[in-house]
Short mmCIF file of C-alpha atoms in Angstrom, two decimals:
data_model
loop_
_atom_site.label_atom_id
_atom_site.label_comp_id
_atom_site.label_asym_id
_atom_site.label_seq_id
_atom_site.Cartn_x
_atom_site.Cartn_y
_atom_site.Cartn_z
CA UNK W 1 0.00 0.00 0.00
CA UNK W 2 0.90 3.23 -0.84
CA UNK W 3 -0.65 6.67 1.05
CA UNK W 4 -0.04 10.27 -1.15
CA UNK W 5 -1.06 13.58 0.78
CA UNK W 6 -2.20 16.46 -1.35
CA UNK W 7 -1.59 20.16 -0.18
CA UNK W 8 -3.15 22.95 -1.53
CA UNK W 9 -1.74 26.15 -0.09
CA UNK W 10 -3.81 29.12 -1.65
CA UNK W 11 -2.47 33.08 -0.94
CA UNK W 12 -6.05 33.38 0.90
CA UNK W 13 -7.71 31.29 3.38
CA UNK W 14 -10.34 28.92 2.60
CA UNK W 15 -13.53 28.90 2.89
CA UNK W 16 -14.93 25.31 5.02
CA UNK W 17 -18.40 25.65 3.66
CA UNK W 18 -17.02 26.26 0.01
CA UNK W 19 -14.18 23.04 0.48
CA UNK W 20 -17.31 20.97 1.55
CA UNK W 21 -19.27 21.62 -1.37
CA UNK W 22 -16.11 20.50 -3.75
CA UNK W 23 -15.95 17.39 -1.74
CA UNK W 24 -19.09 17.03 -2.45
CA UNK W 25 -19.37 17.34 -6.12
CA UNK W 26 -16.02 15.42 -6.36
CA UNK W 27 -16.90 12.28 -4.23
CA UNK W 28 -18.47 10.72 -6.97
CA UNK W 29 -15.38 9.84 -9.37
CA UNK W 30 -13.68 8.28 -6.47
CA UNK W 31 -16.34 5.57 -4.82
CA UNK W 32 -15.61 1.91 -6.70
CA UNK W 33 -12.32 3.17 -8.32
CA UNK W 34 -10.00 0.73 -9.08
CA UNK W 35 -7.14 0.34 -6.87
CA UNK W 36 -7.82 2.98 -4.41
CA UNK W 37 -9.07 2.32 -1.32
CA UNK W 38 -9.62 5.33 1.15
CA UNK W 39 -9.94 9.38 0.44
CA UNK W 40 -10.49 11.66 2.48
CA UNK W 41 -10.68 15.60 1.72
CA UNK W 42 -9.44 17.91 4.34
CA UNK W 43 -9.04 21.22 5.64
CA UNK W 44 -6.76 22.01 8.44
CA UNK W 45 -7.94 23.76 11.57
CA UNK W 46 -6.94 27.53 10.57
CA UNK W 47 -8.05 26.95 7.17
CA UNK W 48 -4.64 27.42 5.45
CA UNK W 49 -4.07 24.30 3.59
CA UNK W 50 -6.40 21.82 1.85
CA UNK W 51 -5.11 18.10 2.29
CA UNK W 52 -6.70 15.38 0.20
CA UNK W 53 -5.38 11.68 1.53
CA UNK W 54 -5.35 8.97 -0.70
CA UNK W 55 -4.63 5.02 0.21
CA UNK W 56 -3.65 3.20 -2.94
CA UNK W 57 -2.88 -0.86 -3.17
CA UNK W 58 0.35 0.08 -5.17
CA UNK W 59 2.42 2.89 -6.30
CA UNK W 60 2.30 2.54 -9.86
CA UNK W 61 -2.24 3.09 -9.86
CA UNK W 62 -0.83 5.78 -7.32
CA UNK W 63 1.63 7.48 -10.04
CA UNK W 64 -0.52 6.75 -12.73
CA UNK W 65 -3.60 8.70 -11.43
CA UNK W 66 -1.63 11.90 -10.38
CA UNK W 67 -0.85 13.25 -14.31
CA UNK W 68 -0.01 16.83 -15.51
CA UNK W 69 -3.53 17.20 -16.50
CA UNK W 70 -4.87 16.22 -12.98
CA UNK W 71 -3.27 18.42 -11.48
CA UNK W 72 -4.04 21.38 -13.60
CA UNK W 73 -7.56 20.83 -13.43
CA UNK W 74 -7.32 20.30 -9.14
CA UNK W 75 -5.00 23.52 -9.17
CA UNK W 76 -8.13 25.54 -11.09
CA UNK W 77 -10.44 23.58 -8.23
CA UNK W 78 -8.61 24.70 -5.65
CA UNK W 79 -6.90 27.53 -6.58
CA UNK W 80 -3.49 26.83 -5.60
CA UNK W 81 -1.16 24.14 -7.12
CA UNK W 82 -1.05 20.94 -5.35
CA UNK W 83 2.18 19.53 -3.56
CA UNK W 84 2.30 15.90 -4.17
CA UNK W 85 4.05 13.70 -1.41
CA UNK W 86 4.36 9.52 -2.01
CA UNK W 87 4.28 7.74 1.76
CA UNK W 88 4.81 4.40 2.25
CA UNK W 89 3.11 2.67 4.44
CA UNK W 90 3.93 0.61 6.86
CA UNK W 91 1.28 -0.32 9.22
CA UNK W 92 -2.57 0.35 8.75
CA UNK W 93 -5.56 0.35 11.14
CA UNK W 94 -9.03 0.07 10.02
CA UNK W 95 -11.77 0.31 12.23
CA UNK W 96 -14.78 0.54 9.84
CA UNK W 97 -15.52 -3.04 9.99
CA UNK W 98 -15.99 -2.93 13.88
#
């Protein structure tokens, strides 16, 4: 498994209410996609950065998914460009089952 953490840093704070509604409309893509297995969309607690968390089976779907294109069209989204960070991961804990 592979995890890769998304920051968007915009020159503004952000907006929670407006972040929720791109969640929102951007959920969709993501449920059943093949090879990914968590998400999550984020905002930190003063509002400065976005985070989006991804949990991949394997680096390559990872790689794959995060073109040049992607990330133009998130940078519009979001209004910042995204830094793009590969973790590997070592242990996981899932607690959805329970």
């Amino acid at each position: 498994m592979i995890g890769v953490l998304v920051t968007f840093t915009p020159t503004e704070k952000y907006d929670r209410s407006a972040l929720t509604k791109i969640a929102g409309e951007l959920r969709g893509p993501f449920e059943g996609m093949a090879g990914l297995r968590f998400k999550s969309f984020m905002l930190d607690e003063h509002g400065l950065q976005a985070r989006n968390f991804y949990v991949w089976d394997d680096e390559e779907k990872a790689r794959a998914f995060f073109t040049e294109e992607l990330v133009g069209k998130v940078t519009e989204v979001y209004g910042a460009p995204p830094t793009i960070e590969y973790l590997d991961i070592v242990g996981f804990v899932d607690n959805s089952g329970t």
